Coordinates of C-alpha atoms in Angstrom, one line a residue:
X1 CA 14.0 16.8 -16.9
X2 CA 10.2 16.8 -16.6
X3 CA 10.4 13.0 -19.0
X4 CA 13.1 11.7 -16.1
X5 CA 11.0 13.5 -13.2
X6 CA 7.8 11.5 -14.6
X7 CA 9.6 8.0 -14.8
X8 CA 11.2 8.5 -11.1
X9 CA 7.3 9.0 -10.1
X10 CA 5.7 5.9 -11.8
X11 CA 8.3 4.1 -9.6
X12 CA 7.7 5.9 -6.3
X13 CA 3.7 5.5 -7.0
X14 CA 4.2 1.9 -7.6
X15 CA 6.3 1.2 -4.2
X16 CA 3.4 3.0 -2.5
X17 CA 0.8 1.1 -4.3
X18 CA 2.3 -2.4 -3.9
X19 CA 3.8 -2.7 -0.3
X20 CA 2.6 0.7 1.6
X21 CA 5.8 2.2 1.6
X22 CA 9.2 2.8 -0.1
X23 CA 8.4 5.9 -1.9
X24 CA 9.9 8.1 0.5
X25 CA 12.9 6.3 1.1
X26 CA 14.1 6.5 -2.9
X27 CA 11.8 9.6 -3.4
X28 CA 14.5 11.4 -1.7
X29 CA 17.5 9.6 -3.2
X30 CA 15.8 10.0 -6.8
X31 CA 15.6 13.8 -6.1
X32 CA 19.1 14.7 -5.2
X33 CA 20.8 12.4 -7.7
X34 CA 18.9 11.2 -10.4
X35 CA 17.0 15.0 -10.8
X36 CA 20.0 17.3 -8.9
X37 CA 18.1 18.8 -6.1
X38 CA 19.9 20.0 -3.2
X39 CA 18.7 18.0 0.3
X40 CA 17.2 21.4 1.4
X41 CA 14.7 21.2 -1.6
X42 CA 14.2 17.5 -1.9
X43 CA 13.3 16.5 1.5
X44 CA 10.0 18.9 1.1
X45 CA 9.3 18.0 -2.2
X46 CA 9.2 13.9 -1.3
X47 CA 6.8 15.1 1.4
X48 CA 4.4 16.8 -1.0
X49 CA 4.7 13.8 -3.3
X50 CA 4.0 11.0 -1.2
X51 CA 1.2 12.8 0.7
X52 CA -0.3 13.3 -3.0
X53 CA 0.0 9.7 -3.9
X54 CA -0.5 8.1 -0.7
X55 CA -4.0 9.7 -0.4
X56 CA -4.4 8.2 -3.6
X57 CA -3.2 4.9 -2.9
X58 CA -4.9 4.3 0.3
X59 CA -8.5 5.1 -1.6
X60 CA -9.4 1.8 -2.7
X61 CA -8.1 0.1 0.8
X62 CA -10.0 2.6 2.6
X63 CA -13.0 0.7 3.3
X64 CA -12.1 -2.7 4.0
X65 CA -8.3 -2.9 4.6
X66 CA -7.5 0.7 6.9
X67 CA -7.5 0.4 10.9
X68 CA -8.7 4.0 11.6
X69 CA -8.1 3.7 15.0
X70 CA -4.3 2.8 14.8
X71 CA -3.9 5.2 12.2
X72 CA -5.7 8.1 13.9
X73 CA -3.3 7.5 17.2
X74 CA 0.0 6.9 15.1
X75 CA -0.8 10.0 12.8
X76 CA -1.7 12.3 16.0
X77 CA 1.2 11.1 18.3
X78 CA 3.9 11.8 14.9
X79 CA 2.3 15.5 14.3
X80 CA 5.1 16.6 17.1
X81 CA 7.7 14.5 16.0
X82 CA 7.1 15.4 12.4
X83 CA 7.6 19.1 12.9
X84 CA 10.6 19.0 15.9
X85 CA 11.9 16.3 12.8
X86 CA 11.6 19.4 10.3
X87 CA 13.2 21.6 12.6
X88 CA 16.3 19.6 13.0
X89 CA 16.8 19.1 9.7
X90 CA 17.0 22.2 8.9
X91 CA 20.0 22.7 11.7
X92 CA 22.2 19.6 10.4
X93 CA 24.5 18.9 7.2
X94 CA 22.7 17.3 4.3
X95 CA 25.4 15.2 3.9
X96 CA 25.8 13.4 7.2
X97 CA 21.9 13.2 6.7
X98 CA 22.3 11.5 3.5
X99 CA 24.2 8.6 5.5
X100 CA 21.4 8.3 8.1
X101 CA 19.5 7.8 5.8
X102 CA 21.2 5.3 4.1
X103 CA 21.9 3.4 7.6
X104 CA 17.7 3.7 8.0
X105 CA 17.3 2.3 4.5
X106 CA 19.8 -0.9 5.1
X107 CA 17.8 -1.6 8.3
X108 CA 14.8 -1.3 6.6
X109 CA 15.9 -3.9 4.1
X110 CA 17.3 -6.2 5.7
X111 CA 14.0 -6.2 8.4
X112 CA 11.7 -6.9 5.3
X113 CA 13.9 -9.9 4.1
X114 CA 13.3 -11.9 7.4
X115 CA 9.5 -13.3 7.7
X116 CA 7.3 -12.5 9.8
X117 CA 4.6 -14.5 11.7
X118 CA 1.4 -12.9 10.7
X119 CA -0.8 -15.1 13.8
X120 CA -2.1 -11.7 15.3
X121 CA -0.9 -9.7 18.0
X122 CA -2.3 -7.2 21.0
X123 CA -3.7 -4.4 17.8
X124 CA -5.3 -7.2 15.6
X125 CA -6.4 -10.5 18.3
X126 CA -7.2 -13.6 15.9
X127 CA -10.5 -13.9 17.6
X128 CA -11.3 -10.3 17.1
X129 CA -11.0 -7.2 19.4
X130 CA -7.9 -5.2 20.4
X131 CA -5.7 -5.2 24.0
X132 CA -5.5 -1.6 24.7
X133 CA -3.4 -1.5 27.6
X134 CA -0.5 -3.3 25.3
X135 CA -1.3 -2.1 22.0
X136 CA -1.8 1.9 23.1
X137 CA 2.0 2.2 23.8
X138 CA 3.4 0.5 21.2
X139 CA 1.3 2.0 18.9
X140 CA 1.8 5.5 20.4
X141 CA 5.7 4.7 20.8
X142 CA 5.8 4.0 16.7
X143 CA 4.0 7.3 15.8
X144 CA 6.7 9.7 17.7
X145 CA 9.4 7.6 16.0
X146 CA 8.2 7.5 12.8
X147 CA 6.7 11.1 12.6
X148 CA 10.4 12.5 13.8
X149 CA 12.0 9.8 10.8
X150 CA 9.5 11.7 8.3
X151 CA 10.1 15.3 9.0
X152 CA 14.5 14.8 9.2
X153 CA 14.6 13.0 6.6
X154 CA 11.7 13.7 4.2
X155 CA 9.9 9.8 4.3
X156 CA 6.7 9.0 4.8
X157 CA 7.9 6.3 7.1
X158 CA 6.2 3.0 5.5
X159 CA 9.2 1.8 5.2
X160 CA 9.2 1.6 8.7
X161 CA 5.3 1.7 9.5
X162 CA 4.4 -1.6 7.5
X163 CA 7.0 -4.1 9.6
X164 CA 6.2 -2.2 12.8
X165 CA 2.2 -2.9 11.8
X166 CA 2.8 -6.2 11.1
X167 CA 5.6 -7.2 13.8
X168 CA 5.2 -4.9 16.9
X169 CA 1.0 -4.4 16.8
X170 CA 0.1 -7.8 15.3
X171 CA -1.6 -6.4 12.2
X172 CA -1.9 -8.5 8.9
X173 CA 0.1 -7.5 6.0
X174 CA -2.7 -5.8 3.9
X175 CA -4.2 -4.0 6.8
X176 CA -0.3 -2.8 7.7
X177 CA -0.5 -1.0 3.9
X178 CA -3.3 0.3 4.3
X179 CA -3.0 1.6 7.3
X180 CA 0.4 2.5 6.7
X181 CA -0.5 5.0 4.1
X182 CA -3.3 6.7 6.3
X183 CA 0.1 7.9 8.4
X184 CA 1.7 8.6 5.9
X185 CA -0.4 11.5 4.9
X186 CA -0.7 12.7 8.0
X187 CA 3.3 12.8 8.8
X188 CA 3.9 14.4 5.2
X189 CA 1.4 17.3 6.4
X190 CA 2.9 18.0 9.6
X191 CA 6.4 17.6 8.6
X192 CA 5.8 20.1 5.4
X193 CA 5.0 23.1 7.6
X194 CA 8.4 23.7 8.8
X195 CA 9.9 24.0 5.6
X196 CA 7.3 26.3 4.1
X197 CA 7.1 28.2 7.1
X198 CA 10.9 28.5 6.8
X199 CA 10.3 29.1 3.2
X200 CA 8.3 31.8 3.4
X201 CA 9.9 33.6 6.3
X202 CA 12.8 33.9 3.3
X203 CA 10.8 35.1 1.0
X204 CA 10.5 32.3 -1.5
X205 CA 7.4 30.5 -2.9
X206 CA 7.4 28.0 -0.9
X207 CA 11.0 26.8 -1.7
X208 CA 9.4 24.1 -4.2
X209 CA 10.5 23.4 -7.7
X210 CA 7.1 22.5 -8.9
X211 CA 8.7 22.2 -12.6
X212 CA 10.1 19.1 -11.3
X213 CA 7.4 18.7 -8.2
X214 CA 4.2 18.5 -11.0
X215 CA 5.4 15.8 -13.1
X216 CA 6.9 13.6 -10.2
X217 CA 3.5 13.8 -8.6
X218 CA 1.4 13.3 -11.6
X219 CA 2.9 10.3 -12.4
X220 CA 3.3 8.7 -8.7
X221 CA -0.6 9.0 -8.4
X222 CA -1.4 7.8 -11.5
X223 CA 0.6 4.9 -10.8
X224 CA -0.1 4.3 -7.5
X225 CA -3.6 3.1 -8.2
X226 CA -2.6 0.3 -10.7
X227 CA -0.5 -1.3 -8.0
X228 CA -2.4 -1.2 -5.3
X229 CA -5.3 -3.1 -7.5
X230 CA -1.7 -5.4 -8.6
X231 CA -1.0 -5.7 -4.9
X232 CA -4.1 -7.6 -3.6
X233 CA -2.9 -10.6 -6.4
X234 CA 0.5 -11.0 -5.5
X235 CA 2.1 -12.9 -2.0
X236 CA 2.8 -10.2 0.1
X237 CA 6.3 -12.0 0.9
X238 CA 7.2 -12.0 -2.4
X239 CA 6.5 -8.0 -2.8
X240 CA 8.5 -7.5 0.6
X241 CA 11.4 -9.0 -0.7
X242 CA 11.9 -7.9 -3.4
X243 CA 11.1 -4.3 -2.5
X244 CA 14.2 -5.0 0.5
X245 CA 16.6 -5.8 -2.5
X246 CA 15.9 -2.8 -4.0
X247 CA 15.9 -0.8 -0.8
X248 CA 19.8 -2.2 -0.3
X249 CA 21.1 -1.3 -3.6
X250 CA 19.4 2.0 -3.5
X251 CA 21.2 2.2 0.2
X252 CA 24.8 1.0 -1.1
X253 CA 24.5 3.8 -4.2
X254 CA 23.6 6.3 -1.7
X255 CA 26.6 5.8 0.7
X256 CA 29.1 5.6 -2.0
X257 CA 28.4 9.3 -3.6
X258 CA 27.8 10.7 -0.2
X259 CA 31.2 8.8 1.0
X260 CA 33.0 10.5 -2.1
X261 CA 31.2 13.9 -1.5
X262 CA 32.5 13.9 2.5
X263 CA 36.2 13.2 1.0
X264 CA 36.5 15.2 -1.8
X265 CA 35.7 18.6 0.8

C-alpha cells in the first residue's frame, strides 16, 4: 500500500509541477479506488497533499512567474467558499459527489483541449498595468467558485484556476501556474478545517490515514519540483492537452464504478 500510495504521488506531484493543476482532480479518484479510501477520508487527505506539494511547486515560480495580487484576492475571496464547500460535503452522498465530480473533470478537459488566445486581457494588459474595475470582479467571482469547488470536493481547483487565469483575467500561461498554485494552498487550508474540526469534535485524530497520507505526500513534493523545472521547456499547449486526455479517461473510469455502485444499492 505505502509502494502504490508513493507511485499515485509522483503522478499527482508531476500534474502540479507541469501545468498548475490536476492533482486534485485524480488525487481524489486515486484515493478512493486505486488506495480504497472512503470519500469521507479522501477528500481531506487530497487537501493536505496538494497544499504540501503545491507550496512546493510554486517555490521556484515564486519570483518571477506568481501575480501576488491576483492570487492574494482569489485565495481571500475562496476562504468562505472553501469552508461553506467543506460543510456541504459533509451533508451530501459521496456517491452523487463522485459524479459531480466526474461532470467538473469532463468540463475541465474538454476546456483545456480548445486554445486559447494568450494576447492579454483586463489582469495582465500587453503594454503593462492592470484594469481594476474589470479585472476585480472577475477575479473575485473565480475565487468564491473555485474555493467552494475545493472544499466539496477535495481539489485544489487548478484544474479550473489555470484556464480561468488564462481565459477570463488575460494572464499568460506560465504566470496562470504559478499563480494558480499560490490558491491552491490557500483553498487546501481553508477547506481542511472543516473536516478536522468535524474530526475532532468525534474524537478521532484528525480523521487522516497518514500511513497512506506520508507516502502520497512525500512522493508528490519530491516530484513536483522536477516538473516544474521540465515545465518551463515544453509548449504549454502541448502539456494542456495532453493533461485534458488524461483528465477524460480519468472522468469516464470514475462514472463507470460510481454508475455500477448507484445500481448495485
Amino acid at each position: 500500500m505505502i509502494v502504490l500510495a508513493a507511485g499515485f504521488g509522483l503522478l499527482i506531484g508531476a500534474l502540479l509541477g507541469l501545468v498548475g493543476g490536476g492533482g486534485g482532480i485524480l488525487a481524489v479518484p486515486a484515493l478512493v479506488y486505486g488506495l480504497g479510501l472512503p470519500l469521507a477520508e479522501a477528500v481531506p487527505a487530497s487537501l493536505v497533499v496538494i497544499g504540501l506539494a503545491s507550496t512546493v511547486a510554486v517555490a521556484p515560480r515564486a519570483r518571477r512567474e506568481v501575480n501576488w495580487r491576483l492570487a492574494a484576492i482569489i485565495g481571500a475571496a475562496g476562504i468562505p467558499t472553501a469552508v461553506i464547500g467543506g460543510i456541504v460535503h459533509q451533508q451530501l452522498d459521496g456517491r452523487w459527489l463522485m459524479l459531480v465530480f466526474a461532470a467538473l473533470m469532463v468540463a475541465a478537459g474538454l476546456r483545456m483541449l480548445r486554445d486559447t488566445d494568450e494576447a492579454g486581457g483586463v489582469c495582465e494588459l500587453p503594454g503593462g498595468g492592470v484594469a481594476w474595475r474589470h479585472c476585480l470582479p472577475r477575479a473575485v467571482a473565480t475565487g468564491l467558485l473555485v474555493g467552494f469547488l475545493t472544499g466539496l470536493l477535495g481539489v485544489g481547483g487548478g484544474f479550473l484556476l489555470v484556464p480561468a487565469l488564462v481565459v477570463a483575467l488575460g494572464l499568460r500561461t506560465p504566470s496562470a501556474v504559478a499563480t494558480s498554485l499560490v490558491v491552491i494552498v490557500i483553498n487546501s487550508i481553508a477547506a481542511l478545517l472543516p473536516y478536522l474540526t468535524a474530526a475532532s469534535a468525534a474524537g478521532t485524530a484528525g480523521g487522516l490515514d497518514w500511513t497512506i497520507i506520508a507516502p502520497f505526500a512525500a512522493a508528490a513534493i519530491l516530484a513536483s519540483l522536477p516538473a516544474g523545472r521540465l515545465a518551463r521547456r515544453l509548449p504549454a499547449r502541448t502539456l494542456s492537452r495532453g493533461f485534458a486526455t488524461l483528465v477524460l479517461l480519468v472522468a469516464a473510469g470514475v462514472t463507470a464504478q460510481t454508475v455500477v455502485a448507484l445500481a448495485t444499492t
